[in-house]
Tab-separated table of C-alpha atoms in Angstrom:
chain	number	residue	atom	x	y	z
F	519	MET	CA	2.656	-3.129	-21.629
F	520	GLN	CA	4.792	-4.067	-24.560
F	521	GLN	CA	8.230	-3.079	-26.243
F	522	SER	CA	10.199	-0.474	-24.542
F	523	SER	CA	10.962	2.875	-25.931
F	524	ALA	CA	13.970	3.541	-23.853
F	525	PRO	CA	17.051	3.163	-25.665
F	526	GLY	CA	19.783	1.098	-24.095
F	527	ALA	CA	17.518	0.126	-21.087
F	528	PRO	CA	19.315	-2.855	-19.515
F	529	SER	CA	17.280	-5.394	-17.429
F	530	PRO	CA	17.216	-4.692	-13.823
F	531	LEU	CA	18.230	-8.321	-13.349
F	532	THR	CA	21.133	-8.474	-15.606
F	533	SER	CA	24.677	-9.293	-13.960
F	534	VAL	CA	22.962	-10.003	-10.551
F	535	PRO	CA	23.849	-13.414	-8.899
F	536	GLU	CA	20.691	-15.246	-8.047
F	537	PRO	CA	19.978	-15.273	-4.124
F	538	THR	CA	20.094	-18.612	-2.359
F	539	ARG	CA	17.228	-20.167	-0.727
F	540	GLN	CA	18.286	-19.064	2.546
F	541	GLU	CA	18.962	-15.502	1.384
F	542	GLU	CA	15.513	-15.234	-0.092
F	543	ARG	CA	13.801	-16.625	3.209
F	544	ARG	CA	15.663	-14.245	5.444
F	545	ALA	CA	14.605	-11.201	3.116
F	546	VAL	CA	10.999	-12.118	2.614
F	547	VAL	CA	10.585	-12.657	6.454
F	548	ALA	CA	12.056	-9.701	7.729
F	549	ALA	CA	10.246	-7.403	5.056
F	550	THR	CA	6.912	-9.173	5.544
F	551	ALA	CA	7.285	-8.870	9.212
F	552	GLY	CA	8.115	-5.108	8.891
F	553	THR	CA	5.069	-4.499	6.780
F	554	PHE	CA	2.907	-6.509	9.069
F	555	ILE	CA	3.556	-4.172	11.650
F	556	GLU	CA	3.682	-1.018	9.924
F	557	TRP	CA	0.471	-1.536	8.006
F	558	TYR	CA	-0.915	-2.970	11.157
F	559	GLU	CA	-0.329	0.763	12.669
F	560	TYR	CA	-1.176	2.759	9.599
F	561	GLY	CA	-4.347	0.637	8.985
F	562	LEU	CA	-5.712	1.390	12.607
F	563	TYR	CA	-6.821	4.835	11.298
F	564	ALA	CA	-9.024	3.255	8.596
F	565	PHE	CA	-10.977	1.114	10.969
F	566	VAL	CA	-11.572	3.630	13.655
F	567	ALA	CA	-12.269	6.772	11.530
F	568	GLY	CA	-15.976	6.391	11.030
F	569	LEU	CA	-16.618	5.065	14.661
F	570	VAL	CA	-14.565	6.986	16.994
F	571	ILE	CA	-12.464	9.704	15.568
F	572	ALA	CA	-15.509	11.783	14.165
F	573	PRO	CA	-17.217	11.989	17.665
F	574	LEU	CA	-14.062	12.339	19.787
F	575	PHE	CA	-11.771	14.661	17.859
F	576	PHE	CA	-14.640	16.626	15.688
F	577	ALA	CA	-17.536	16.742	17.895
F	578	GLU	CA	-17.681	20.678	17.182
F	579	ALA	CA	-18.065	19.635	13.317
F	580	GLY	CA	-21.648	18.480	13.696
F	581	SER	CA	-22.786	17.044	10.348
F	582	PHE	CA	-19.570	17.383	8.682
F	583	ALA	CA	-17.724	15.388	11.348
F	584	VAL	CA	-17.604	12.548	9.081
F	585	LEU	CA	-16.072	14.457	6.211
F	586	ALA	CA	-13.519	16.281	8.664
F	587	THR	CA	-12.504	12.785	9.852
F	588	PHE	CA	-11.628	11.566	6.135
F	589	ALA	CA	-9.807	14.791	5.594
F	590	THR	CA	-7.429	13.704	8.305
F	591	PHE	CA	-7.083	10.383	6.729
F	592	ALA	CA	-6.256	12.110	3.446
F	593	VAL	CA	-3.524	14.143	5.197
F	594	GLY	CA	-1.572	11.117	5.692
F	595	PHE	CA	-1.780	10.511	2.242
F	596	VAL	CA	-0.488	14.026	1.520
F	597	ALA	CA	2.401	13.418	3.535
F	598	ARG	CA	3.166	10.202	1.804
F	599	PRO	CA	4.534	11.647	-1.504
F	600	VAL	CA	6.817	13.672	0.559
F	601	GLY	CA	7.986	10.845	2.395
F	602	GLY	CA	8.186	8.760	-0.726
F	603	ILE	CA	10.389	11.608	-2.640
F	604	VAL	CA	12.701	11.900	0.341
F	605	LEU	CA	13.145	8.358	1.426
F	606	GLY	CA	13.077	6.855	-1.865
F	607	ALA	CA	15.821	9.229	-2.748
F	608	ALA	CA	17.811	8.095	0.410
F	609	GLY	CA	17.161	4.160	-0.406
F	610	ASP	CA	18.991	4.895	-3.971
F	611	ARG	CA	21.605	6.762	-2.198
F	612	TRP	CA	22.280	4.901	1.161
F	613	GLY	CA	20.354	1.369	0.482
F	614	ARG	CA	17.254	0.014	0.879
F	615	ARG	CA	17.975	-1.342	4.672
F	616	PRO	CA	18.219	1.890	6.463
F	617	VAL	CA	14.860	3.199	4.911
F	618	LEU	CA	13.200	0.106	5.948
F	619	MET	CA	14.607	0.719	9.717
F	620	PHE	CA	13.926	4.631	9.903
F	621	SER	CA	10.342	4.081	8.507
F	622	ILE	CA	9.265	1.481	11.110
F	623	VAL	CA	10.493	3.942	13.960
F	624	LEU	CA	8.530	6.857	12.433
F	625	MET	CA	5.369	4.782	12.184
F	626	GLY	CA	5.718	3.579	15.633
F	627	VAL	CA	6.233	6.944	17.426
F	628	ALA	CA	3.354	8.299	15.288
F	629	THR	CA	1.051	5.561	16.229
F	630	THR	CA	1.623	5.580	19.800
F	631	GLY	CA	1.335	9.332	19.959
F	632	ILE	CA	-2.334	8.684	18.357
F	633	GLY	CA	-3.252	6.166	20.954
F	634	LEU	CA	-2.177	8.523	23.911
F	635	LEU	CA	-3.817	11.710	22.177
F	636	PRO	CA	-6.592	13.194	24.444
F	637	PRO	CA	-9.767	14.137	22.828
F	638	TYR	CA	-11.471	17.365	22.060
F	639	ALA	CA	-13.469	17.709	25.124
F	640	VAL	CA	-10.136	17.506	27.360
F	641	ILE	CA	-7.738	19.867	25.195
F	642	GLY	CA	-10.063	21.345	22.841
F	643	VAL	CA	-8.622	22.371	19.322
F	644	TRP	CA	-5.244	20.908	19.984
F	645	ALA	CA	-6.865	17.512	19.784
F	646	PRO	CA	-7.464	17.613	15.973
F	647	ILE	CA	-4.339	19.727	15.412
F	648	LEU	CA	-2.203	16.944	17.138
F	649	LEU	CA	-4.047	14.259	15.425
F	650	VAL	CA	-3.037	15.704	12.036
F	651	THR	CA	0.300	16.167	13.124
F	652	PHE	CA	0.695	12.571	13.955
F	653	ARG	CA	-1.001	11.442	10.672
F	654	VAL	CA	1.366	13.531	8.676
F	655	LEU	CA	4.308	11.413	10.435
F	656	GLN	CA	2.432	8.255	9.789
F	657	GLY	CA	1.781	9.026	6.070
F	658	PHE	CA	5.657	10.322	5.762
F	659	GLY	CA	7.079	7.010	7.052
F	660	ALA	CA	4.490	4.828	5.113
F	661	GLY	CA	5.276	6.630	1.999
F	662	ALA	CA	8.720	4.469	1.623
F	663	GLU	CA	7.648	1.523	3.708
F	664	LEU	CA	5.621	-0.671	1.439
F	665	ALA	CA	7.739	0.553	-1.772
F	666	ALA	CA	11.005	0.231	-0.194
F	667	ALA	CA	9.719	-3.369	1.152
F	668	MET	CA	8.498	-4.141	-2.417
F	669	ILE	CA	11.830	-3.274	-4.010
F	670	PHE	CA	13.691	-5.078	-1.442
F	671	VAL	CA	11.810	-8.349	-1.902
F	672	ASN	CA	11.683	-8.072	-5.856
F	673	GLU	CA	15.548	-7.441	-5.797
F	674	SER	CA	16.409	-10.365	-3.168
F	675	THR	CA	14.207	-13.379	-4.628
F	676	ARG	CA	14.645	-15.982	-7.152
F	677	LYS	CA	13.268	-15.433	-10.526
F	678	GLN	CA	11.091	-18.532	-10.561
F	679	ARG	CA	9.147	-17.284	-7.655
F	680	LYS	CA	8.897	-13.615	-8.133
F	681	GLY	CA	5.153	-13.730	-8.087
F	682	LEU	CA	4.577	-15.968	-4.995
F	683	THR	CA	7.561	-14.188	-2.853
F	684	SER	CA	6.186	-10.984	-3.495
F	685	SER	CA	2.673	-11.604	-2.397
F	686	TYR	CA	4.165	-12.972	0.826
F	687	MET	CA	5.458	-9.434	1.348
F	688	VAL	CA	2.408	-7.764	0.830
F	689	ALA	CA	0.171	-10.084	2.480
F	690	GLY	CA	2.180	-8.853	5.533
F	691	THR	CA	0.382	-5.657	5.153
F	692	LEU	CA	-3.077	-7.221	4.707
F	693	ALA	CA	-2.161	-9.518	7.749
F	694	GLY	CA	-1.459	-6.390	9.874
F	695	SER	CA	-4.678	-4.614	8.785
F	696	ILE	CA	-6.582	-7.765	9.516
F	697	LEU	CA	-5.036	-7.930	13.191
F	698	ALA	CA	-6.259	-4.299	13.668
F	699	VAL	CA	-9.657	-5.523	12.681
F	700	ILE	CA	-9.628	-8.527	14.799
F	701	LEU	CA	-8.561	-6.341	17.957
F	702	PHE	CA	-11.154	-3.728	17.024
F	703	THR	CA	-13.817	-6.368	16.666
F	704	VAL	CA	-12.971	-7.986	20.058
F	705	ILE	CA	-12.712	-4.733	22.074
F	706	SER	CA	-15.890	-3.478	20.654
F	707	ALA	CA	-17.777	-6.378	21.149
F	708	SER	CA	-16.528	-6.987	24.867
F	709	LEU	CA	-17.015	-3.450	26.267
F	710	SER	CA	-19.897	-1.006	26.259
F	711	GLU	CA	-20.067	1.716	23.618
F	712	GLN	CA	-18.926	4.274	26.478
F	713	ALA	CA	-16.017	2.158	27.669
F	714	PHE	CA	-14.792	1.783	23.839
F	715	LEU	CA	-15.049	5.297	23.098
F	716	ALA	CA	-13.426	6.332	26.434
F	717	TRP	CA	-10.402	3.964	26.405
F	718	GLY	CA	-10.998	0.614	24.369
F	719	TRP	CA	-10.108	1.951	21.097
F	720	ARG	CA	-6.602	3.320	22.218
F	721	VAL	CA	-5.400	-0.277	23.113
F	722	PRO	CA	-4.280	-1.414	19.479
F	723	PHE	CA	-2.825	2.059	19.012
F	724	LEU	CA	-0.447	1.301	22.071
F	725	LEU	CA	0.282	-2.001	21.003
F	726	GLY	CA	1.849	-0.661	17.985
F	727	ALA	CA	4.804	0.371	20.352
F	728	VAL	CA	5.393	-3.095	21.370
F	729	LEU	CA	5.290	-4.309	17.595
F	730	THR	CA	7.709	-1.545	16.472
F	731	VAL	CA	10.583	-2.810	18.704
F	732	ILE	CA	10.112	-6.338	17.316
F	733	GLY	CA	9.835	-5.099	13.878
F	734	LEU	CA	13.154	-3.159	14.607
F	735	LEU	CA	14.805	-6.564	15.944
F	736	LEU	CA	13.836	-8.461	12.860
F	737	ARG	CA	15.133	-5.796	10.471
F	738	ARG	CA	18.559	-5.363	12.249
F	739	ARG	CA	19.774	-8.576	10.681
F	740	LEU	CA	18.599	-7.573	7.122
F	741	GLY	CA	21.698	-6.867	4.530
F	742	GLU	CA	21.392	-5.067	1.326
F	743	SER	CA	19.536	-6.546	-1.770
F	744	PRO	CA	21.958	-8.348	-4.269
F	745	GLU	CA	20.909	-5.717	-7.130
F	746	PHE	CA	21.736	-2.872	-4.910
F	747	GLU	CA	24.983	-4.177	-4.146
F	748	ARG	CA	25.860	-4.520	-7.824
F	749	VAL	CA	25.010	-0.885	-8.375
F	750	GLU	CA	27.166	0.270	-5.443
F	751	ALA	CA	30.043	-2.000	-7.106
F	752	GLU	CA	29.592	0.004	-10.277
F	753	ARG	CA	29.512	3.388	-8.643
F	754	ARG	CA	32.608	2.713	-6.935
F	755	ALA	CA	34.277	1.578	-10.020
F	756	GLY	CA	32.938	4.868	-11.759
F	757	ARG	CA	30.641	3.167	-14.303
F	758	ILE	CA	27.499	4.575	-12.688
F	759	GLU	CA	27.143	8.256	-11.305
F	760	ARG	CA	26.293	8.611	-7.460
F	761	ALA	CA	22.623	8.911	-6.758
F	762	ARG	CA	21.701	12.444	-6.139
F	763	THR	CA	21.415	13.713	-2.332
F	764	ASN	CA	18.868	16.024	-3.412
F	765	PRO	CA	15.325	14.252	-3.293
F	766	LEU	CA	13.538	16.670	-5.640
F	767	ALA	CA	16.552	16.382	-8.123
F	768	ALA	CA	16.639	12.565	-7.679
F	769	MET	CA	12.844	12.465	-8.614
F	770	ALA	CA	13.501	14.814	-11.617
F	771	ALA	CA	16.365	12.422	-13.033
F	772	ALA	CA	14.101	9.430	-12.391
F	773	PHE	CA	11.240	11.272	-14.486
F	774	ARG	CA	13.722	12.267	-17.210
F	775	ALA	CA	15.244	8.894	-17.235
F	776	ASN	CA	11.652	7.494	-18.578
F	777	PRO	CA	8.766	9.950	-18.390
F	778	ARG	CA	6.419	7.286	-19.742
F	779	ASN	CA	7.308	4.762	-17.301
F	780	PHE	CA	7.004	7.248	-14.488
F	781	ALA	CA	3.437	8.184	-15.530
F	782	ALA	CA	2.674	4.420	-15.596
F	783	GLY	CA	4.010	4.051	-12.048
F	784	PHE	CA	1.625	6.730	-11.195
F	785	LEU	CA	-1.405	5.266	-12.837
F	786	LEU	CA	-1.191	1.500	-12.217
F	787	PRO	CA	-1.991	1.581	-8.532
F	788	SER	CA	-5.033	3.748	-9.075
F	789	GLY	CA	-7.550	0.843	-9.276
F	790	LEU	CA	-6.177	-1.349	-6.228
F	791	ASN	CA	-5.791	1.852	-3.922
F	792	VAL	CA	-9.313	3.478	-4.690
F	793	THR	CA	-10.922	0.109	-4.343
F	794	GLY	CA	-9.043	-0.701	-1.110
F	795	PHE	CA	-9.501	2.561	0.782
F	796	VAL	CA	-13.198	3.307	-0.342
F	797	ALA	CA	-13.898	-0.442	0.954
F	798	GLN	CA	-12.272	0.022	4.166
F	799	ALA	CA	-12.522	3.502	5.387
F	800	PHE	CA	-15.727	4.955	3.441
F	801	GLY	CA	-17.245	1.551	3.618
F	802	ILE	CA	-17.286	1.252	7.352
F	803	SER	CA	-18.833	4.220	7.784
F	804	TYR	CA	-21.178	3.887	5.061
F	805	LEU	CA	-22.524	0.419	6.394
F	806	THR	CA	-22.969	2.161	10.074
F	807	THR	CA	-24.639	5.308	8.925
F	808	GLN	CA	-26.465	4.463	5.902
F	809	ILE	CA	-27.061	0.741	6.099
F	810	GLY	CA	-27.933	0.728	9.661
F	811	LEU	CA	-25.208	-2.098	10.631
F	812	SER	CA	-23.800	-2.225	14.134
F	813	SER	CA	-20.355	-1.543	14.701
F	814	THR	CA	-19.582	-5.177	15.352
F	815	GLN	CA	-21.343	-6.180	12.137
F	816	THR	CA	-19.340	-3.823	10.052
F	817	LEU	CA	-16.179	-5.055	11.709
F	818	VAL	CA	-17.057	-8.686	11.056
F	819	THR	CA	-17.562	-7.734	7.415
F	820	THR	CA	-14.414	-5.962	7.033
F	821	LEU	CA	-12.571	-9.110	8.844
F	822	ALA	CA	-14.178	-11.365	6.422
F	823	MET	CA	-13.294	-9.389	3.515
F	824	MET	CA	-9.803	-9.040	4.090
F	825	GLY	CA	-9.308	-12.552	5.369
F	826	VAL	CA	-10.595	-13.981	2.324
F	827	GLY	CA	-8.538	-11.449	0.221
F	828	LEU	CA	-5.398	-12.448	2.048
F	829	LEU	CA	-5.865	-15.920	0.667
F	830	ALA	CA	-6.714	-14.653	-2.497
F	831	LEU	CA	-3.592	-12.379	-2.669
F	832	LEU	CA	-1.535	-15.690	-2.117
F	833	PHE	CA	-3.356	-17.206	-4.980
F	834	TRP	CA	-2.755	-14.453	-7.491
F	835	GLY	CA	0.956	-14.291	-6.628
F	836	TRP	CA	1.127	-17.923	-7.456
F	837	ALA	CA	-1.012	-17.184	-10.497
F	838	CYS	CA	1.565	-14.646	-11.520
F	839	ASP	CA	4.199	-17.315	-11.568
F	840	ARG	CA	1.799	-19.431	-13.771
F	841	ILE	CA	0.160	-16.922	-16.388
F	842	GLY	CA	2.249	-13.799	-15.853
F	843	ALA	CA	1.721	-10.920	-13.929
F	844	VAL	CA	0.380	-8.685	-16.826
F	845	ARG	CA	-2.413	-11.250	-17.158
F	846	VAL	CA	-3.149	-11.148	-13.685
F	847	LEU	CA	-3.200	-7.464	-13.717
F	848	TYR	CA	-5.802	-7.227	-16.206
F	849	ILE	CA	-8.117	-9.706	-14.652
F	850	GLY	CA	-7.984	-7.412	-11.573
F	851	ALA	CA	-8.481	-4.152	-13.347
F	852	LEU	CA	-11.262	-5.244	-15.920
F	853	SER	CA	-13.152	-7.366	-12.928
F	854	GLY	CA	-13.050	-4.450	-10.720
F	855	ILE	CA	-15.443	-2.217	-12.903
F	856	PRO	CA	-18.580	-4.253	-12.947
F	857	LEU	CA	-17.854	-5.689	-9.043
F	858	ALA	CA	-17.896	-1.784	-7.935
F	859	PHE	CA	-21.631	-1.615	-8.989
F	860	ALA	CA	-22.646	-5.268	-7.826
F	861	TYR	CA	-20.853	-4.234	-4.414
F	862	PHE	CA	-22.956	-1.105	-3.618
F	863	ALA	CA	-26.150	-2.757	-5.184
F	864	LEU	CA	-25.646	-5.681	-2.791
F	865	LEU	CA	-24.687	-3.548	0.158
F	866	ARG	CA	-28.015	-1.651	-0.231
F	867	THR	CA	-29.963	-4.821	0.533
F	868	GLY	CA	-29.196	-4.473	4.265
F	869	GLU	CA	-28.638	-8.437	4.281
F	870	LEU	CA	-25.553	-9.235	6.091
F	871	ALA	CA	-24.764	-12.367	4.193
F	872	LEU	CA	-25.089	-10.537	0.740
F	873	ILE	CA	-23.093	-7.327	2.078
F	874	ILE	CA	-20.220	-9.800	3.226
F	875	LEU	CA	-20.349	-11.668	-0.033
F	876	ALA	CA	-20.013	-8.367	-2.012
F	877	SER	CA	-17.179	-7.386	-0.063
F	878	ILE	CA	-15.272	-10.394	-0.489
F	879	ALA	CA	-15.761	-10.247	-4.107
F	880	LEU	CA	-14.538	-6.680	-4.460
F	881	TRP	CA	-11.630	-7.216	-2.420
F	882	SER	CA	-10.416	-10.774	-3.505
F	883	VAL	CA	-10.213	-9.762	-7.278
F	884	GLY	CA	-10.406	-5.912	-7.751
F	885	TRP	CA	-7.955	-5.448	-5.142
F	886	SER	CA	-5.998	-8.666	-4.610
F	887	ALA	CA	-5.188	-9.443	-8.180
F	888	ALA	CA	-3.921	-6.017	-8.960
F	889	MET	CA	-1.743	-5.853	-5.960
F	890	ALA	CA	-0.002	-9.177	-6.469
F	891	ALA	CA	0.644	-8.380	-10.195
F	892	GLN	CA	2.131	-4.822	-9.183
F	893	MET	CA	4.407	-6.176	-6.717
F	894	VAL	CA	6.078	-7.626	-9.836
F	895	LEU	CA	5.476	-5.130	-12.471
F	896	LEU	CA	6.198	-1.823	-10.809
F	897	PRO	CA	9.902	-2.469	-9.745
F	898	LEU	CA	10.734	-3.246	-13.321
F	899	LEU	CA	9.644	0.318	-14.603
F	900	PHE	CA	12.839	1.765	-13.172
F	901	ARG	CA	16.365	0.990	-13.420
F	902	THR	CA	18.080	-0.124	-10.143
F	903	GLU	CA	20.054	2.970	-9.722
F	904	TYR	CA	17.110	5.188	-9.513
F	905	ARG	CA	14.382	2.655	-8.547
F	906	GLY	CA	13.780	4.102	-5.116
F	907	SER	CA	13.488	7.521	-6.498
F	908	GLY	CA	11.493	6.839	-9.306
F	909	MET	CA	9.012	3.978	-8.281
F	910	THR	CA	8.248	5.547	-4.651
F	911	SER	CA	7.731	9.027	-5.744
F	912	SER	CA	5.397	8.033	-8.526
F	913	ARG	CA	3.394	5.585	-6.590
F	914	GLU	CA	3.220	7.830	-3.601
F	915	LEU	CA	2.076	10.948	-5.749
F	916	GLN	CA	-0.781	8.869	-7.153
F	917	GLY	CA	-1.353	8.013	-3.218
F	918	GLY	CA	-1.590	11.745	-2.076
F	919	LEU	CA	-3.351	12.890	-5.324
F	920	VAL	CA	-5.912	9.857	-5.621
F	921	ALA	CA	-5.884	6.965	-2.869
F	922	GLY	CA	-5.712	9.359	0.147
F	923	PRO	CA	-8.713	11.589	-0.683
F	924	ALA	CA	-10.506	8.342	-1.764
F	925	PRO	CA	-12.757	8.233	1.282
F	926	LEU	CA	-13.224	11.898	1.435
F	927	ILE	CA	-14.350	11.923	-2.473
F	928	ALA	CA	-16.698	8.985	-1.770
F	929	SER	CA	-18.131	10.646	1.086
F	930	GLY	CA	-18.659	13.814	-1.111
F	931	LEU	CA	-20.064	11.784	-3.880
F	932	ALA	CA	-22.664	9.876	-1.790
F	933	LEU	CA	-23.570	12.977	-0.044
F	934	ALA	CA	-24.400	14.750	-3.235
F	935	LEU	CA	-26.897	12.053	-3.930
F	936	GLY	CA	-28.296	11.915	-0.594
F	937	GLY	CA	-26.778	8.703	0.494
F	938	GLU	CA	-26.870	7.175	-3.073
F	939	PRO	CA	-23.512	5.155	-3.597
F	940	TRP	CA	-23.650	5.193	-7.423
F	941	LEU	CA	-21.287	7.922	-7.990
F	942	VAL	CA	-18.753	6.221	-5.889
F	943	ALA	CA	-19.159	3.047	-7.963
F	944	GLY	CA	-18.394	5.083	-10.984
F	945	PHE	CA	-15.338	6.227	-8.878
F	946	ILE	CA	-14.210	3.092	-8.297
F	947	ALA	CA	-14.671	1.914	-12.193
F	948	LEU	CA	-12.799	5.221	-13.179
F	949	ALA	CA	-9.912	4.349	-11.148
F	950	HIS	CA	-9.761	0.710	-12.674
F	951	LEU	CA	-9.666	2.501	-16.179
F	952	LEU	CA	-6.773	4.400	-15.107
F	953	THR	CA	-5.066	1.258	-14.097
F	954	VAL	CA	-5.456	-0.129	-17.664
F	955	ILE	CA	-4.067	2.876	-19.115
F	956	GLY	CA	-0.984	2.605	-16.994
F	957	MET	CA	-0.625	-1.109	-18.168
F	958	VAL	CA	-1.049	0.194	-21.961
F	959	LEU	CA	1.339	2.953	-21.320
F	960	GLY	CA	4.243	1.016	-19.407
F	961	ARG	CA	7.426	-0.461	-20.999
F	962	PRO	CA	9.114	-2.406	-18.374
F	963	LEU	CA	12.939	-2.708	-18.683
F	964	VAL	CA	13.492	-6.446	-19.116
F	965	SER	CA	15.693	-8.542	-21.501
F	966	SER	CA	14.521	-11.515	-23.484
F	967	ASP	CA	16.772	-13.349	-20.867
F	968	ASP	CA	14.640	-12.260	-18.116
F	969	ILE	CA	11.555	-13.019	-19.843
F	970	ALA	CA	12.794	-16.585	-20.585
F	971	ASP	CA	13.850	-17.113	-16.883
F	972	THR	CA	11.097	-15.519	-14.983
F	973	PRO	CA	7.773	-16.962	-15.423
F	974	ALA	CA	6.081	-13.802	-13.811
F	975	LEU	CA	7.315	-11.857	-16.828
F	976	ALA	CA	5.043	-13.735	-19.197
F	977	GLY	CA	3.477	-11.524	-21.842
F	978	LEU	CA	6.040	-8.972	-21.685
F	979	ARG	CA	8.382	-7.826	-24.382
F	980	PRO	CA	11.960	-7.057	-24.194
F	981	ALA	CA	13.174	-3.581	-24.008
F	982	ARG	CA	15.050	-2.162	-26.875
F	983	THR	CA	18.648	-2.288	-26.670
C-alpha cells in the first residue's frame, strides 16, 4: 500500500476531536461485548457442522451429508454480502449504532431458532429448509456486525492505540468462538454420544438467547462515533451530500469513488478468512473422519488453537502500534503460505501433540496477524461518509464468494484426492497470495499528519491532495 491515486482524498481522521480515554473505553467494551456474543452465536454452526448437523439434518444424503452440511455453512456467507450491502448503507445513512443494535437482535433470533429446530427424523424435509432459513438470517446479521464494529472502534479510539484497541474488539469474536468450543467440549465429554446428538448440542444455541439480551443492554448506552458525528454536521451544513438510501446505489457510489480501494477491500481478507474457516469447520470434520480423532480430541485441538490465537491477536495488535499494520499484515500473509502445507503434514501424522502444534502455528500467524492488521487498514480504504457501504460490501462480497464456500471447496478438493489434503493447502496458500495482491493494490486515504500521529500507520504514504 503506497501512494493514493485518489485526487483530493482527505484523511478520515482530519478535523475529528480525539476521543477521551473514557469514551474510548466505553466504545471498545460495548463493541467487544457485542462481537463476543454475535460471533459466539455465528461460530456455533462451524463447530457442530461435521459432528451434528450432517447426521441429524442430512441423514438422507448418505456419503454427501458432509458436503450438504458445508453447503448450508456457505449459505450463511451468501447472505452476508446482502446483509453487508443493506446494513452498511444504513450505517452511512442513519449511523453505526442502529446497525449494531439490529444485527445482534437478528443473530439472536436465528441462533435460538436453530437450537429449537427438530431434526429430519421428526419433520422431514422441513428440517434442512428451516436450517437454511436460519443460516440466511444469521448471515444477514453477521454481514454487518464485524465490519460495523470494526468501523465504530476505529472511529472511536485514540490514534496512539489504533492497533491494540482494534485487536481487543476482534478478540471478542475469537473469545465468543472459544466459549462455543468450551461448551461443546464439556457437553460432549459429559454426555453419551446418543444424549449429545439428542439434546446436548442444543444447549449452547439456546444460551445465545440470554447472551443476546445482555448484548442489547450493553449497546443501548453507545453513542455515535466522533467521525460519523462530524460527517453528520457537514451534511447538515450542506458540505457533504446525504448518504443514499438505496443500498445498491450506495455500494455503487462507494465503488465509483475509488474502484482500486474497493478491490483491495475485497482481496485483503482472503488469506485470513480461508485460513480461519478451513481450520475451524473443515478442520474439525477432517480430523474426525480422515485422521480418526475423537470428537473430544478434535474440540480440544480447536480450543487450544483459538486460545493461543487470541493471545497472539493481542500481541499482533500491540505490534501494529510498534512496527505498523502494513508490516504485520505482510508477516501474516507471507507466513501463511508455508504454514498451510506444514499444517496438513503434521495433521497426517495422527499425533495429537503435533496436530495441536500445527493448528496453533497456522492460526496464531496466518490468521491472527492478518486480522489484527486489517482492523486498522480496511476502514482507511474508504472515506467516512461512504465507509459503511464501501468497506462492508467489499469485505462481505469476499466472504460470500471466497470465505463462505471455503469449507465446501476444501471438502471437494480433499475428496478429489481421496482424502489427501495437499490441494486444500494450496487453496490456503492461494488465498494468502490474494491478500498480498490486495496489499499492493490498496491506497489508504491518510494524510502525512495522520501517519506522523498514528504509529499503526507506519509504512504508509500519504494520499495525494
